[in-house]
GROMACS .gro file of C-alpha atoms in nm:
model
  371
    1MET     CA    1  -1.436  10.548  13.068
    2ARG     CA    2  -1.284  10.385  13.374
    3ILE     CA    3  -1.469  10.075  13.495
    4GLY     CA    4  -1.438   9.966  13.859
    5VAL     CA    5  -1.498   9.613  13.983
    6PRO     CA    6  -1.503   9.589  14.365
    7LYS     CA    7  -1.505   9.268  14.565
    8GLU     CA    8  -1.856   9.173  14.677
    9ILE     CA    9  -1.913   9.215  15.052
   10LYS     CA   10  -2.260   9.066  15.102
   11VAL     CA   11  -2.243   8.764  15.334
   12HIS     CA   12  -2.106   8.459  15.149
   13GLU     CA   13  -2.120   8.634  14.812
   14TYR     CA   14  -1.832   8.518  14.593
   15ARG     CA   15  -1.948   8.625  14.248
   16VAL     CA   16  -1.775   8.914  14.072
   17GLY     CA   17  -1.893   9.179  13.829
   18MET     CA   18  -1.642   9.105  13.552
   19THR     CA   19  -1.430   8.802  13.468
   20PRO     CA   20  -1.082   8.831  13.311
   21VAL     CA   21  -1.243   8.739  12.978
   22SER     CA   22  -1.479   9.038  13.008
   23VAL     CA   23  -1.194   9.263  13.118
   24ARG     CA   24  -0.992   9.168  12.811
   25GLU     CA   25  -1.283   9.262  12.584
   26ALA     CA   26  -1.318   9.599  12.755
   27VAL     CA   27  -0.945   9.677  12.744
   28ALA     CA   28  -0.932   9.585  12.376
   29ARG     CA   29  -1.187   9.864  12.316
   30GLY     CA   30  -0.969  10.121  12.487
   31LEU     CA   31  -1.141  10.112  12.825
   32GLU     CA   32  -0.960  10.105  13.157
   33VAL     CA   33  -1.067   9.844  13.412
   34MET     CA   34  -0.975   9.856  13.780
   35VAL     CA   35  -1.035   9.549  13.996
   36GLU     CA   36  -1.010   9.525  14.373
   37THR     CA   37  -0.747   9.278  14.487
   38ASN     CA   38  -0.868   8.920  14.544
   39ALA     CA   39  -1.209   9.009  14.399
   40ALA     CA   40  -1.259   8.657  14.262
   41LEU     CA   41  -0.995   8.457  14.447
   42ARG     CA   42  -1.249   8.218  14.599
   43GLN     CA   43  -1.345   8.119  14.244
   44GLY     CA   44  -0.983   8.036  14.162
   45ILE     CA   45  -0.934   8.360  13.965
   46SER     CA   46  -0.621   8.544  14.078
   47ASP     CA   47  -0.506   8.904  14.051
   48ASP     CA   48  -0.249   8.784  13.795
   49ASP     CA   49  -0.533   8.650  13.580
   50TYR     CA   50  -0.683   8.998  13.578
   51ARG     CA   51  -0.346   9.166  13.514
   52LYS     CA   52  -0.289   8.940  13.213
   53ALA     CA   53  -0.627   9.053  13.081
   54GLY     CA   54  -0.517   9.416  13.116
   55ALA     CA   55  -0.678   9.520  13.445
   56VAL     CA   56  -0.524   9.744  13.706
   57ILE     CA   57  -0.539   9.590  14.053
   58LEU     CA   58  -0.624   9.825  14.339
   59PRO     CA   59  -0.584   9.736  14.708
   60THR     CA   60  -0.919   9.860  14.843
   61ALA     CA   61  -1.279   9.908  14.740
   62ALA     CA   62  -1.250  10.273  14.841
   63GLU     CA   63  -0.988  10.329  14.571
   64VAL     CA   64  -1.197  10.146  14.313
   65PHE     CA   65  -1.502  10.362  14.390
   66ALA     CA   66  -1.295  10.681  14.401
   67LYS     CA   67  -1.127  10.630  14.063
   68ALA     CA   68  -1.396  10.460  13.854
   69ASP     CA   69  -1.656  10.633  13.640
   70MET     CA   70  -1.873  10.320  13.637
   71ILE     CA   71  -1.901  10.052  13.906
   72VAL     CA   72  -1.991   9.702  13.789
   73LYS     CA   73  -2.109   9.467  14.063
   74VAL     CA   74  -2.334   9.167  14.114
   75LYS     CA   75  -2.535   9.232  14.429
   76GLU     CA   76  -2.700   9.551  14.546
   77PRO     CA   77  -2.461   9.798  14.711
   78GLN     CA   78  -2.436   9.756  15.084
   79PRO     CA   79  -2.464  10.069  15.306
   80ALA     CA   80  -2.086  10.118  15.314
   81GLU     CA   81  -2.074  10.100  14.935
   82CYS     CA   82  -2.362  10.342  14.889
   83LYS     CA   83  -2.164  10.600  15.086
   84MET     CA   84  -1.878  10.569  14.835
   85LEU     CA   85  -2.096  10.640  14.531
   86ARG     CA   86  -2.096  10.994  14.399
   87GLU     CA   87  -2.281  11.226  14.164
   88GLY     CA   88  -2.206  11.155  13.799
   89GLN     CA   89  -2.097  10.798  13.867
   90THR     CA   90  -2.282  10.501  13.716
   91LEU     CA   91  -2.368  10.183  13.906
   92PHE     CA   92  -2.456   9.870  13.705
   93THR     CA   93  -2.568   9.574  13.915
   94TYR     CA   94  -2.871   9.394  14.059
   95LEU     CA   95  -3.064   9.641  14.275
   96HIS     CA   96  -3.406   9.496  14.372
   97LEU     CA   97  -3.515   9.832  14.511
   98ALA     CA   98  -3.888   9.773  14.556
   99PRO     CA   99  -3.860   9.593  14.893
  100ASP     CA  100  -3.554   9.795  15.004
  101PRO     CA  101  -3.641  10.162  15.072
  102GLU     CA  102  -3.320  10.225  15.264
  103GLN     CA  103  -3.104  10.130  14.966
  104ALA     CA  104  -3.325  10.338  14.738
  105LYS     CA  105  -3.287  10.644  14.962
  106ALA     CA  106  -2.909  10.596  14.976
  107LEU     CA  107  -2.883  10.572  14.598
  108MET     CA  108  -3.102  10.879  14.553
  109ALA     CA  109  -2.886  11.072  14.800
  110SER     CA  110  -2.565  10.970  14.623
  111GLY     CA  111  -2.663  11.137  14.295
  112ALA     CA  112  -2.533  10.835  14.105
  113THR     CA  113  -2.699  10.680  13.801
  114ALA     CA  114  -2.820  10.333  13.905
  115ILE     CA  115  -2.904  10.079  13.635
  116ALA     CA  116  -3.054   9.749  13.749
  117TYR     CA  117  -2.976   9.421  13.578
  118GLU     CA  118  -3.319   9.287  13.669
  119THR     CA  119  -3.517   9.545  13.469
  120VAL     CA  120  -3.311   9.554  13.148
  121THR     CA  121  -3.529   9.407  12.872
  122ASN     CA  122  -3.484   9.256  12.527
  123ALA     CA  123  -3.675   9.262  12.199
  124ARG     CA  124  -3.876   8.954  12.299
  125GLY     CA  125  -4.001   9.114  12.618
  126GLY     CA  126  -3.767   8.906  12.833
  127LEU     CA  127  -3.525   9.002  13.109
  128PRO     CA  128  -3.188   8.891  12.968
  129LEU     CA  129  -2.976   8.987  13.268
  130LEU     CA  130  -3.208   8.826  13.519
  131ALA     CA  131  -3.255   8.504  13.321
  132PRO     CA  132  -2.908   8.347  13.383
  133MET     CA  133  -2.936   8.384  13.759
  134SER     CA  134  -3.301   8.281  13.754
  135GLU     CA  135  -3.194   7.961  13.580
  136VAL     CA  136  -2.929   7.896  13.844
  137ALA     CA  137  -3.166   7.980  14.131
  138GLY     CA  138  -3.438   7.753  13.993
  139ARG     CA  139  -3.199   7.461  13.968
  140MET     CA  140  -3.052   7.531  14.312
  141ALA     CA  141  -3.398   7.557  14.468
  142ILE     CA  142  -3.456   7.186  14.420
  143GLN     CA  143  -3.115   7.097  14.565
  144ALA     CA  144  -3.186   7.321  14.865
  145GLY     CA  145  -3.542   7.196  14.901
  146ALA     CA  146  -3.438   6.831  14.890
  147HIS     CA  147  -3.182   6.898  15.163
  148CYS     CA  148  -3.435   7.086  15.377
  149LEU     CA  149  -3.675   6.791  15.357
  150GLU     CA  150  -3.423   6.582  15.549
  151MET     CA  151  -3.503   6.520  15.916
  152GLU     CA  152  -3.187   6.689  16.040
  153GLN     CA  153  -3.297   7.015  15.876
  154GLY     CA  154  -3.645   7.002  16.029
  155GLY     CA  155  -3.807   6.851  15.722
  156ARG     CA  156  -4.051   6.561  15.681
  157GLY     CA  157  -3.777   6.310  15.610
  158MET     CA  158  -3.878   6.258  15.249
  159LEU     CA  159  -3.680   6.167  14.940
  160LEU     CA  160  -3.803   6.376  14.647
  161GLY     CA  161  -3.828   6.083  14.411
  162GLY     CA  162  -3.954   5.831  14.664
  163THR     CA  163  -3.849   5.470  14.604
  164ALA     CA  164  -4.000   5.138  14.499
  165GLY     CA  165  -4.336   5.109  14.674
  166VAL     CA  166  -4.316   5.459  14.827
  167PRO     CA  167  -4.471   5.759  14.645
  168PRO     CA  168  -4.255   6.061  14.552
  169ALA     CA  169  -4.274   6.400  14.719
  170LYS     CA  170  -4.523   6.655  14.590
  171VAL     CA  171  -4.343   6.962  14.455
  172VAL     CA  172  -4.550   7.273  14.382
  173VAL     CA  173  -4.392   7.555  14.183
  174LEU     CA  174  -4.557   7.896  14.197
  175GLY     CA  175  -4.466   8.076  13.875
  176GLY     CA  176  -4.375   7.935  13.535
  177GLY     CA  177  -4.097   8.176  13.442
  178VAL     CA  178  -3.730   8.092  13.404
  179SER     CA  179  -3.679   8.003  13.772
  180GLY     CA  180  -3.999   7.803  13.798
  181ALA     CA  181  -3.938   7.612  13.476
  182ASN     CA  182  -3.586   7.517  13.579
  183ALA     CA  183  -3.703   7.413  13.925
  184ALA     CA  184  -3.973   7.194  13.770
  185ARG     CA  185  -3.728   7.038  13.527
  186MET     CA  186  -3.484   6.951  13.806
  187ALA     CA  187  -3.760   6.812  14.031
  188MET     CA  188  -3.895   6.598  13.749
  189GLY     CA  189  -3.544   6.470  13.687
  190LEU     CA  190  -3.541   6.347  14.046
  191GLU     CA  191  -3.880   6.177  13.983
  192ALA     CA  192  -4.084   6.401  14.213
  193HIS     CA  193  -4.452   6.470  14.143
  194VAL     CA  194  -4.442   6.826  14.005
  195THR     CA  195  -4.716   7.087  13.959
  196ILE     CA  196  -4.665   7.439  13.819
  197LEU     CA  197  -4.916   7.718  13.882
  198ASP     CA  198  -4.918   8.030  13.666
  199ILE     CA  199  -5.167   8.291  13.545
  200ASN     CA  200  -5.045   8.270  13.184
  201LEU     CA  201  -5.225   7.988  13.000
  202ASP     CA  202  -4.995   8.017  12.698
  203ARG     CA  203  -4.693   7.970  12.922
  204LEU     CA  204  -4.851   7.668  13.091
  205ALA     CA  205  -4.920   7.514  12.750
  206GLU     CA  206  -4.561   7.579  12.646
  207LEU     CA  207  -4.424   7.415  12.961
  208LYS     CA  208  -4.655   7.117  12.919
  209ALA     CA  209  -4.535   7.071  12.562
  210GLN     CA  210  -4.171   7.097  12.669
  211MET     CA  211  -4.183   6.867  12.972
  212GLY     CA  212  -4.453   6.620  12.880
  213ALA     CA  213  -4.718   6.428  13.066
  214GLY     CA  214  -4.511   6.405  13.384
  215LEU     CA  215  -4.578   6.773  13.456
  216THR     CA  216  -4.911   6.893  13.597
  217THR     CA  217  -5.003   7.251  13.503
  218VAL     CA  218  -5.271   7.449  13.686
  219PHE     CA  219  -5.412   7.796  13.624
  220SER     CA  220  -5.328   8.003  13.930
  221THR     CA  221  -5.616   8.133  14.140
  222ARG     CA  222  -5.633   8.197  14.513
  223GLN     CA  223  -5.821   7.869  14.556
  224ALA     CA  224  -5.573   7.673  14.345
  225VAL     CA  225  -5.273   7.816  14.531
  226GLU     CA  226  -5.427   7.725  14.866
  227ASP     CA  227  -5.530   7.377  14.757
  228TYR     CA  228  -5.193   7.281  14.612
  229VAL     CA  229  -4.972   7.450  14.871
  230LEU     CA  230  -5.150   7.272  15.156
  231GLU     CA  231  -5.091   6.936  14.988
  232ALA     CA  232  -4.728   7.006  14.897
  233ASP     CA  233  -4.417   6.864  15.056
  234LEU     CA  234  -4.198   7.125  14.886
  235VAL     CA  235  -4.316   7.465  14.758
  236ILE     CA  236  -4.095   7.670  14.528
  237GLY     CA  237  -4.184   8.040  14.524
  238ALA     CA  238  -4.081   8.165  14.179
  239VAL     CA  239  -4.318   8.458  14.132
  240LEU     CA  240  -4.189   8.764  13.947
  241VAL     CA  241  -4.339   9.104  13.872
  242PRO     CA  242  -4.048   9.292  13.705
  243GLY     CA  243  -3.914   9.563  13.932
  244ALA     CA  244  -4.202   9.535  14.179
  245GLU     CA  245  -4.251   9.355  14.507
  246ALA     CA  246  -4.354   8.992  14.474
  247PRO     CA  247  -4.722   8.928  14.551
  248LYS     CA  248  -4.785   8.745  14.880
  249LEU     CA  249  -4.946   8.430  14.747
  250ILE     CA  250  -4.881   8.220  15.059
  251THR     CA  251  -5.055   8.364  15.364
  252ARG     CA  252  -4.966   8.304  15.728
  253ASP     CA  253  -5.283   8.101  15.770
  254MET     CA  254  -5.180   7.878  15.481
  255VAL     CA  255  -4.839   7.821  15.639
  256LYS     CA  256  -5.010   7.720  15.965
  257ALA     CA  257  -5.217   7.465  15.773
  258MET     CA  258  -4.926   7.316  15.575
  259LYS     CA  259  -4.790   6.972  15.655
  260ARG     CA  260  -4.551   6.949  15.948
  261GLY     CA  261  -4.196   6.944  15.811
  262SER     CA  262  -4.289   7.070  15.465
  263VAL     CA  263  -4.056   7.321  15.299
  264ILE     CA  264  -4.085   7.659  15.128
  265VAL     CA  265  -3.795   7.772  14.908
  266ASP     CA  266  -3.873   8.136  14.831
  267ILE     CA  267  -3.667   8.231  14.525
  268SER     CA  268  -3.856   8.559  14.499
  269ILE     CA  269  -3.716   8.678  14.833
  270ASP     CA  270  -3.499   8.930  14.643
  271GLN     CA  271  -3.825   9.108  14.562
  272GLY     CA  272  -3.968   9.068  14.912
  273GLY     CA  273  -4.080   8.706  14.891
  274CYS     CA  274  -4.412   8.546  14.796
  275ALA     CA  275  -4.491   8.410  15.145
  276GLU     CA  276  -4.604   8.635  15.428
  277THR     CA  277  -4.375   8.441  15.661
  278SER     CA  278  -4.064   8.480  15.444
  279ARG     CA  279  -3.771   8.699  15.544
  280PRO     CA  280  -3.424   8.721  15.386
  281THR     CA  281  -3.161   8.476  15.508
  282THR     CA  282  -2.796   8.416  15.419
  283HIS     CA  283  -2.586   8.121  15.312
  284ALA     CA  284  -2.440   8.126  15.666
  285ALA     CA  285  -2.786   8.071  15.819
  286PRO     CA  286  -3.013   7.978  15.528
  287THR     CA  287  -3.325   7.847  15.700
  288PHE     CA  288  -3.575   7.918  15.973
  289ILE     CA  289  -3.892   7.743  16.084
  290VAL     CA  290  -4.239   7.895  16.119
  291ASP     CA  291  -4.528   7.676  16.236
  292ASP     CA  292  -4.320   7.363  16.170
  293VAL     CA  293  -4.259   7.466  15.807
  294VAL     CA  294  -3.896   7.503  15.698
  295HIS     CA  295  -3.828   7.828  15.508
  296TYR     CA  296  -3.523   7.864  15.283
  297CYS     CA  297  -3.503   8.233  15.185
  298VAL     CA  298  -3.142   8.304  15.084
  299ALA     CA  299  -3.140   8.635  14.898
  300ASN     CA  300  -2.839   8.553  14.682
  301MET     CA  301  -2.881   8.184  14.609
  302PRO     CA  302  -2.657   8.176  14.296
  303GLY     CA  303  -2.369   8.309  14.507
  304ALA     CA  304  -2.321   7.957  14.642
  305VAL     CA  305  -2.213   7.841  14.296
  306ALA     CA  306  -2.017   8.157  14.227
  307ARG     CA  307  -1.802   8.036  13.939
  308THR     CA  308  -2.090   7.902  13.730
  309SER     CA  309  -2.301   8.206  13.815
  310THR     CA  310  -2.032   8.463  13.740
  311PHE     CA  311  -1.954   8.328  13.396
  312ALA     CA  312  -2.322   8.287  13.309
  313LEU     CA  313  -2.396   8.642  13.422
  314ASN     CA  314  -2.098   8.793  13.238
  315ASN     CA  315  -2.210   8.632  12.913
  316ALA     CA  316  -2.527   8.840  12.942
  317THR     CA  317  -2.397   9.166  13.093
  318LEU     CA  318  -2.083   9.218  12.881
  319PRO     CA  319  -2.251   9.377  12.576
  320PHE     CA  320  -2.429   9.626  12.802
  321ILE     CA  321  -2.112   9.703  13.000
  322LEU     CA  322  -1.926   9.776  12.676
  323ALA     CA  323  -2.210   9.997  12.549
  324LEU     CA  324  -2.236  10.197  12.872
  325ALA     CA  325  -1.861  10.246  12.904
  326GLY     CA  326  -1.793  10.295  12.535
  327LYS     CA  327  -2.068  10.545  12.455
  328GLY     CA  328  -2.130  10.689  12.799
  329PRO     CA  329  -2.446  10.604  12.996
  330LYS     CA  330  -2.674  10.878  12.857
  331ARG     CA  331  -2.599  10.805  12.492
  332ALA     CA  332  -2.607  10.429  12.543
  333MET     CA  333  -2.949  10.444  12.709
  334ALA     CA  334  -3.085  10.698  12.460
  335GLU     CA  335  -2.994  10.464  12.173
  336ASP     CA  336  -3.117  10.143  12.337
  337PRO     CA  337  -3.466  10.138  12.490
  338HIS     CA  338  -3.397   9.796  12.645
  339LEU     CA  339  -3.099   9.934  12.837
  340LEU     CA  340  -3.302  10.243  12.926
  341ALA     CA  341  -3.556  10.011  13.089
  342GLY     CA  342  -3.282   9.921  13.336
  343LEU     CA  343  -3.256  10.276  13.469
  344ASN     CA  344  -3.393  10.287  13.824
  345VAL     CA  345  -3.235  10.598  13.979
  346TYR     CA  346  -3.111  10.913  13.805
  347ALA     CA  347  -3.006  11.245  13.960
  348GLY     CA  348  -3.176  11.163  14.288
  349ARG     CA  349  -3.507  11.050  14.136
  350ILE     CA  350  -3.668  10.709  14.089
  351THR     CA  351  -3.726  10.639  13.720
  352TYR     CA  352  -3.880  10.291  13.727
  353PRO     CA  353  -4.260  10.307  13.784
  354ALA     CA  354  -4.299   9.978  13.975
  355VAL     CA  355  -4.019  10.075  14.213
  356ALA     CA  356  -4.166  10.421  14.268
  357GLU     CA  357  -4.508  10.271  14.339
  358ALA     CA  358  -4.362  10.026  14.592
  359LEU     CA  359  -4.172  10.305  14.766
  360GLY     CA  360  -4.462  10.550  14.758
  361VAL     CA  361  -4.277  10.818  14.561
  362GLU     CA  362  -4.337  10.983  14.226
  363ALA     CA  363  -4.145  10.845  13.930
  364VAL     CA  364  -3.986  11.060  13.663
  365PRO     CA  365  -3.996  10.893  13.318
  366ALA     CA  366  -3.656  10.747  13.234
  367ARG     CA  367  -3.630  10.911  12.892
  368ALA     CA  368  -3.726  11.250  13.032
  369ALA     CA  369  -3.471  11.206  13.312
  370ILE     CA  370  -3.178  11.154  13.076
  371GLY     CA  371  -3.292  11.437  12.849
   0.00000   0.00000   0.00000
């Protein structure tokens, strides 16, 4: 099978679907890999690095899409890329279809098989291809939030950790998953006052045991969310319902009642965001202000640290890439229920129930779809 790796075209997205290390592994198994020229140049990875690993360098994305049987990317295909997909071709990347009906329609029209990183599972019930980027996003959220709290950015002018005689900022993390846990760990490292809210008591107990007495854990209810958000200086939205739109935990009325200059970093913006006032932004223009509250809602946060993110992601995706390309998508998914869970679109139909529900269409069961 021929694998194609195009250069990412989303605004300020510098990650890449496969590193030279991953390419070498694929080539060693008899697979052909085609990489668009300068696909990872901003990371310091040259075309020669890919050639040494055994890749063929192609001058345009159009040629990569035309010649490849499987496209491996990082971010969801942009409209121009969707038009280049074709029937019988496989796309393996992050999709986040639930809040993006236009992309879903384009993928259905293409006839391509679309497998989403974010819904592939593992034997422990985790999301192994989402976890690396969730870790990066959680850690970055505190960096971004601390910056947004500065006066110049419209923030309250607070230092997260405070200083001698001055109390630290109050950081509230909505969601105790991978992103939320990493955000809390980073905030605690900066000596902020940190509270995590989650609906899973076992997870809260686990986090408390891991991070100690410095972490406050609270069972998440509507009342608790309102109480803690209104007192927060920095809110990290790290809510995840796999494949589905994020629940709107922060209402417009709550935003109006938040402290002037407080900050919301909405990590869940890829899935529509957990604040009613959130909307996707880019690294070029990352923030906006609603009712004197700074919103940071960059939809591809890990793209800012592209080298770290790319290598972390490839460590997780490589076994699945090799299985899909080596066995063919249908056989690979038939033999691996965790990979099958990643199937979102097949032969013009939505196969992931949460995505279908969000889009208001009927889902066809993934196993039935592949026969």
